[in-house]
Amino acid sequence: MGMYDDLTIGFLFFNPFSFFSFFLWLGMRSGYLSPEYIIDGVYSTKSDVFTFGVLVLEIVSGSRNRGFTHQDHKFNLLGHAWKLFMEDKGYEIIYAPIRDTSNLSSMLRSIHVGLLCVQKSPDDRPTMSSVVQMLSSESTLPPPKMPGFFAEREK
């Protein structure tokens, strides 16, 4: 059977509080929830910005945030992307089969915007309208701060 059996679905149907807990658990497992939501239970539009940033970094890198591993360090995808970007090696984050295309500058800009979206503090993250403007223009972007959940794992 699949990931969720009939008993689980039935329990969720009869217990609405568990339904919310189920989706919270699912979100935490996938690595898309913002730090302020996981730590304090606070949700805002800036939480959506965080999720968008994770998705951008996953798409450009071809890797998932949750379960990401690298041979040289113990960082998750967000930490790996930030580390390389700050070392001016952002091109190394890009999924190898698409790295040598003519859109390298657009991909590097997408990584930069993605990193701005996953900053630890919601106040440091841009609004979604700012994100659209940043992605569709050539304006100078501020340097990203350390991402939320800049994780190091035990090997």
mmCIF file of C-alpha atoms in Angstrom:
data_model
loop_
_atom_site.group_PDB
_atom_site.id
_atom_site.type_symbol
_atom_site.label_atom_id
_atom_site.label_comp_id
_atom_site.label_asym_id
_atom_site.label_seq_id
_atom_site.Cartn_x
_atom_site.Cartn_y
_atom_site.Cartn_z
ATOM 1 C CA MET A 1 0.000 0.000 0.000
ATOM 2 C CA GLY A 2 1.040 3.648 -0.373
ATOM 3 C CA MET A 3 2.514 6.009 2.175
ATOM 4 C CA TYR A 4 -0.855 6.544 3.889
ATOM 5 C CA ASP A 5 -3.134 3.612 4.570
ATOM 6 C CA ASP A 6 -6.925 3.559 5.012
ATOM 7 C CA LEU A 7 -6.637 3.634 8.795
ATOM 8 C CA THR A 8 -4.630 6.874 8.699
ATOM 9 C CA ILE A 9 -7.069 8.541 6.289
ATOM 10 C CA GLY A 10 -10.025 7.374 8.416
ATOM 11 C CA PHE A 11 -8.440 8.739 11.588
ATOM 12 C CA LEU A 12 -7.870 12.091 9.924
ATOM 13 C CA PHE A 13 -11.457 12.214 8.688
ATOM 14 C CA PHE A 14 -12.895 11.690 12.183
ATOM 15 C CA ASN A 15 -10.400 13.880 14.035
ATOM 16 C CA PRO A 16 -10.100 17.367 12.464
ATOM 17 C CA PHE A 17 -7.321 18.438 14.851
ATOM 18 C CA SER A 18 -5.227 15.549 13.626
ATOM 19 C CA PHE A 19 -5.845 16.664 10.051
ATOM 20 C CA PHE A 20 -3.949 19.926 10.748
ATOM 21 C CA SER A 21 -1.215 18.043 12.611
ATOM 22 C CA PHE A 22 -0.856 15.686 9.674
ATOM 23 C CA PHE A 23 -0.171 18.542 7.247
ATOM 24 C CA LEU A 24 2.187 20.216 9.706
ATOM 25 C CA TRP A 25 4.064 16.922 9.989
ATOM 26 C CA LEU A 26 4.093 16.554 6.202
ATOM 27 C CA GLY A 27 5.435 20.091 5.762
ATOM 28 C CA MET A 28 8.143 19.569 8.368
ATOM 29 C CA ARG A 29 9.207 16.361 6.644
ATOM 30 C CA SER A 30 9.567 18.067 3.299
ATOM 31 C CA GLY A 31 11.782 20.987 4.404
ATOM 32 C CA TYR A 32 9.550 23.821 3.186
ATOM 33 C CA LEU A 33 8.239 25.326 6.415
ATOM 34 C CA SER A 34 9.690 28.620 7.595
ATOM 35 C CA PRO A 35 11.702 28.853 10.824
ATOM 36 C CA GLU A 36 9.167 31.162 12.503
ATOM 37 C CA TYR A 37 6.354 28.715 11.829
ATOM 38 C CA ILE A 38 8.213 25.696 13.149
ATOM 39 C CA ILE A 39 9.600 27.478 16.213
ATOM 40 C CA ASP A 40 6.761 29.845 17.187
ATOM 41 C CA GLY A 41 3.769 28.687 15.120
ATOM 42 C CA VAL A 42 3.659 32.102 13.410
ATOM 43 C CA TYR A 43 2.520 32.052 9.794
ATOM 44 C CA SER A 44 2.559 35.007 7.394
ATOM 45 C CA THR A 45 3.079 35.814 3.741
ATOM 46 C CA LYS A 46 6.800 35.801 4.521
ATOM 47 C CA SER A 47 6.413 32.077 5.307
ATOM 48 C CA ASP A 48 5.276 31.606 1.704
ATOM 49 C CA VAL A 49 8.306 33.589 0.536
ATOM 50 C CA PHE A 50 10.536 31.166 2.454
ATOM 51 C CA THR A 51 8.850 28.186 0.784
ATOM 52 C CA PHE A 52 9.229 29.824 -2.632
ATOM 53 C CA GLY A 53 12.957 30.318 -1.992
ATOM 54 C CA VAL A 54 13.403 26.657 -1.079
ATOM 55 C CA LEU A 55 11.613 25.640 -4.285
ATOM 56 C CA VAL A 56 13.775 27.952 -6.416
ATOM 57 C CA LEU A 57 16.966 26.503 -4.932
ATOM 58 C CA GLU A 58 15.685 22.946 -5.409
ATOM 59 C CA ILE A 59 14.764 23.570 -9.048
ATOM 60 C CA VAL A 60 18.046 25.236 -9.988
ATOM 61 C CA SER A 61 20.181 22.698 -8.126
ATOM 62 C CA GLY A 62 18.204 19.602 -9.088
ATOM 63 C CA SER A 63 18.338 18.526 -5.411
ATOM 64 C CA ARG A 64 15.838 18.438 -2.573
ATOM 65 C CA ASN A 65 16.454 20.438 0.595
ATOM 66 C CA ARG A 66 15.308 17.597 2.808
ATOM 67 C CA GLY A 67 17.887 14.841 2.882
ATOM 68 C CA PHE A 68 20.516 16.782 0.909
ATOM 69 C CA THR A 69 24.051 15.501 1.448
ATOM 70 C CA HIS A 70 27.432 16.641 0.171
ATOM 71 C CA GLN A 71 30.776 14.900 0.463
ATOM 72 C CA ASP A 72 32.675 17.996 1.657
ATOM 73 C CA HIS A 73 30.399 19.162 4.491
ATOM 74 C CA LYS A 74 27.253 18.439 6.516
ATOM 75 C CA PHE A 75 25.065 21.368 5.385
ATOM 76 C CA ASN A 76 21.554 21.029 4.015
ATOM 77 C CA LEU A 77 20.774 22.445 0.559
ATOM 78 C CA LEU A 78 20.137 25.958 1.920
ATOM 79 C CA GLY A 79 23.452 25.991 3.772
ATOM 80 C CA HIS A 80 25.291 24.494 0.808
ATOM 81 C CA ALA A 81 23.864 27.094 -1.601
ATOM 82 C CA TRP A 82 24.615 29.977 0.775
ATOM 83 C CA LYS A 83 28.171 28.763 1.407
ATOM 84 C CA LEU A 84 28.977 28.454 -2.294
ATOM 85 C CA PHE A 85 27.259 31.728 -3.162
ATOM 86 C CA MET A 86 29.212 33.605 -0.479
ATOM 87 C CA GLU A 87 32.455 32.059 -1.833
ATOM 88 C CA ASP A 88 31.500 33.381 -5.310
ATOM 89 C CA LYS A 89 30.995 29.807 -6.533
ATOM 90 C CA GLY A 90 27.244 30.028 -7.136
ATOM 91 C CA TYR A 91 27.597 28.310 -10.499
ATOM 92 C CA GLU A 92 28.502 25.074 -8.643
ATOM 93 C CA ILE A 93 24.973 24.943 -7.189
ATOM 94 C CA ILE A 94 23.415 24.681 -10.654
ATOM 95 C CA TYR A 95 22.362 21.210 -11.787
ATOM 96 C CA ALA A 96 25.246 19.959 -13.972
ATOM 97 C CA PRO A 97 23.262 19.165 -17.161
ATOM 98 C CA ILE A 98 22.011 22.773 -17.374
ATOM 99 C CA ARG A 99 25.081 24.550 -15.985
ATOM 100 C CA ASP A 100 26.680 25.265 -19.349
ATOM 101 C CA THR A 101 23.681 26.889 -20.983
ATOM 102 C CA SER A 102 23.413 30.482 -22.123
ATOM 103 C CA ASN A 103 21.143 31.291 -19.152
ATOM 104 C CA LEU A 104 23.898 31.142 -16.532
ATOM 105 C CA SER A 105 23.385 34.753 -15.404
ATOM 106 C CA SER A 106 19.623 34.176 -15.020
ATOM 107 C CA MET A 107 20.246 31.028 -12.976
ATOM 108 C CA LEU A 108 22.751 32.826 -10.735
ATOM 109 C CA ARG A 109 20.230 35.624 -10.227
ATOM 110 C CA SER A 110 17.562 33.041 -9.375
ATOM 111 C CA ILE A 111 19.904 31.521 -6.776
ATOM 112 C CA HIS A 112 20.559 34.984 -5.320
ATOM 113 C CA VAL A 113 16.814 35.718 -5.094
ATOM 114 C CA GLY A 114 16.172 32.239 -3.668
ATOM 115 C CA LEU A 115 18.729 32.902 -0.939
ATOM 116 C CA LEU A 116 17.102 36.261 -0.142
ATOM 117 C CA CYS A 117 13.796 34.406 0.250
ATOM 118 C CA VAL A 118 15.128 31.851 2.758
ATOM 119 C CA GLN A 119 16.772 34.297 5.166
ATOM 120 C CA LYS A 120 16.238 33.445 8.802
ATOM 121 C CA SER A 121 14.295 36.557 9.798
ATOM 122 C CA PRO A 122 10.976 37.205 8.027
ATOM 123 C CA ASP A 123 11.787 40.930 8.113
ATOM 124 C CA ASP A 124 14.870 40.282 5.966
ATOM 125 C CA ARG A 125 12.904 38.397 3.279
ATOM 126 C CA PRO A 126 11.487 40.290 0.310
ATOM 127 C CA THR A 127 7.781 40.421 -0.498
ATOM 128 C CA MET A 128 6.580 38.298 -3.395
ATOM 129 C CA SER A 129 6.011 41.422 -5.486
ATOM 130 C CA SER A 130 9.659 42.368 -4.845
ATOM 131 C CA VAL A 131 10.703 38.852 -5.825
ATOM 132 C CA VAL A 132 8.909 39.198 -9.169
ATOM 133 C CA GLN A 133 10.594 42.555 -9.748
ATOM 134 C CA MET A 134 14.025 41.174 -8.819
ATOM 135 C CA LEU A 135 13.632 38.217 -11.178
ATOM 136 C CA SER A 136 12.463 40.366 -14.067
ATOM 137 C CA SER A 137 15.019 43.165 -13.816
ATOM 138 C CA GLU A 138 18.756 43.708 -13.753
ATOM 139 C CA SER A 139 18.791 45.810 -10.569
ATOM 140 C CA THR A 140 21.476 45.258 -7.962
ATOM 141 C CA LEU A 141 20.449 42.813 -5.244
ATOM 142 C CA PRO A 142 21.474 43.010 -1.581
ATOM 143 C CA PRO A 143 23.736 40.259 -0.280
ATOM 144 C CA PRO A 144 21.808 37.412 1.347
ATOM 145 C CA LYS A 145 22.122 36.791 5.056
ATOM 146 C CA MET A 146 22.429 33.333 6.580
ATOM 147 C CA PRO A 147 19.400 31.205 5.733
ATOM 148 C CA GLY A 148 16.952 29.852 8.272
ATOM 149 C CA PHE A 149 17.736 26.251 9.198
ATOM 150 C CA PHE A 150 21.342 26.466 8.059
ATOM 151 C CA ALA A 151 21.769 22.894 9.205
ATOM 152 C CA GLU A 152 24.792 20.767 9.810
ATOM 153 C CA ARG A 153 24.094 17.053 10.156
ATOM 154 C CA GLU A 154 25.947 14.251 11.809
ATOM 155 C CA LYS A 155 27.618 12.038 9.223
#
